[in-house]
Amino acid sequence: MPLPRRPLMLAGSLLSALSGPLVAGDLVIPVVSNQTVEDLSYSTRLWVANPTAEAQTFTALFFPAGTDGTSDPASSTLQTAAPGVSLVYSGVPGGSGMLALRGTDGLSVGARLETRRGSTLLGSVNVPPVTGDTAFAANATAHLVGIERVPQATASDLYLFNFDNSAARCTVQFFQASGAPIAGAISLTFAPRQRRDFVDALNLIGQSSISDVRLRVSCDHRFWVAALLRRANAAASLLLPAASMAGDFMAASHPPPPPPTDGSVLFTVPNLFLDAKLGASFRSYELPAPASFDYSKAVVEFDLLVKKFGGGNFTGVHGFRRPNERKADQVLYYGLQINNFKSRTILDLGLTDQLAKGEGATWVTGHTYHLRFTYNVDAKSITLDVFENGVKKETVSGPAHHFDLRADGHPLVVDFGMVGVGGDGGYVPPLGWQYSNLKVLLTP
């Protein structure tokens, strides 16, 4: 028997609950429509599935396009999804805008934009939810490709989103396929939590017929961008931000380098080695160093994809240590934490209250960094260099305090992430963060 489809009735308000940054349990359906343009109608269908064995609840909050999100839009009454059930909503709010959902972690959400002429379905396109992980960080750059305008056939509507609870300014620039700019850069202002729509955007900048246009967008607050290609005789298409090729997802594995012949120890773990999840947010490796062999330097390198910052003051990222059954004999060579509120580097130098701190905000959600730690016994120093796309972003250094860099019957260990919340909730694991391409070199 088919599942019943129901309207998503809105009443009351949950603006206070959603006025802070998007956190776990929050997501936005960015393109919500229930309107007719010329002779085609566009409507969004929403699925909220509960794959768990317990009832789950959520509420929805609709932001009409063009409005100030700090106003008081109506939210839904509390919706309950029974175990195993998928709720299907076909009566989302009228007009055009975005729909914010807040609910329990067990829910899965999907949406689809349907195009009809009268009662005939011409086709549909998935609308991916936007989360704190997929929104663009302040001052990041996003690109849309494939925007077009064909007279009497295709028009492109541009949607720009400010997801923060503060006013924002964005800069947009259109480019031809050849790379030549179209007109000049355009500066736009946004109210808090506002989606601004630019219907038939290419026509607005004087382009009556053009294809394969690229759009570049940057905003000073968290943002997102999409475009809707409306076709005269077919279903609409949704253009999403273009993907970057900065990663190494499908790269062929490379053979490990030959082992050193000068007494050095090289330890590598290629590709992804920790995708920190709840209950699986820690990974530790013992280095294959011979017992009682002294080293003068340790260099530890890895790549780190930063995702959402947790609710505590600090995220536990990485440490280099020599454990011992006796707590007094344990050695911490160094540790790395990040201040969640300032995105600031905190390098633990291995003794109580001995810290080296970065000068400002370095870490940006959604960005991948290469970290290189150098523990130098001869120079009595610890140095962290942070790179992004080969460009050095920061160097933090301080004095080393432990000069017995050796496995004295207890192994040398590198740790990544945290087992759980610590320090009375002040330290949290890097949930969602990804570690890859570990390389450790111990030099005599």
PDB file of C-alpha atoms in Angstrom, residues 57 115 147 278 374 378:
ATOM      1  CA  THR A  57      10.866  13.655  16.091  1.00  0.00           C
ATOM      2  CA  THR A 115       8.132  19.806 -12.847  1.00  0.00           C
ATOM      3  CA  ILE A 147      24.748  28.154 -16.577  1.00  0.00           C
ATOM      4  CA  LEU A 278      30.942   8.552  17.291  1.00  0.00           C
ATOM      5  CA  THR A 374      59.336  18.321  13.752  1.00  0.00           C
ATOM      6  CA  ASP A 378      69.526  18.675  19.239  1.00  0.00           C
TER       7      ASP A 378
END
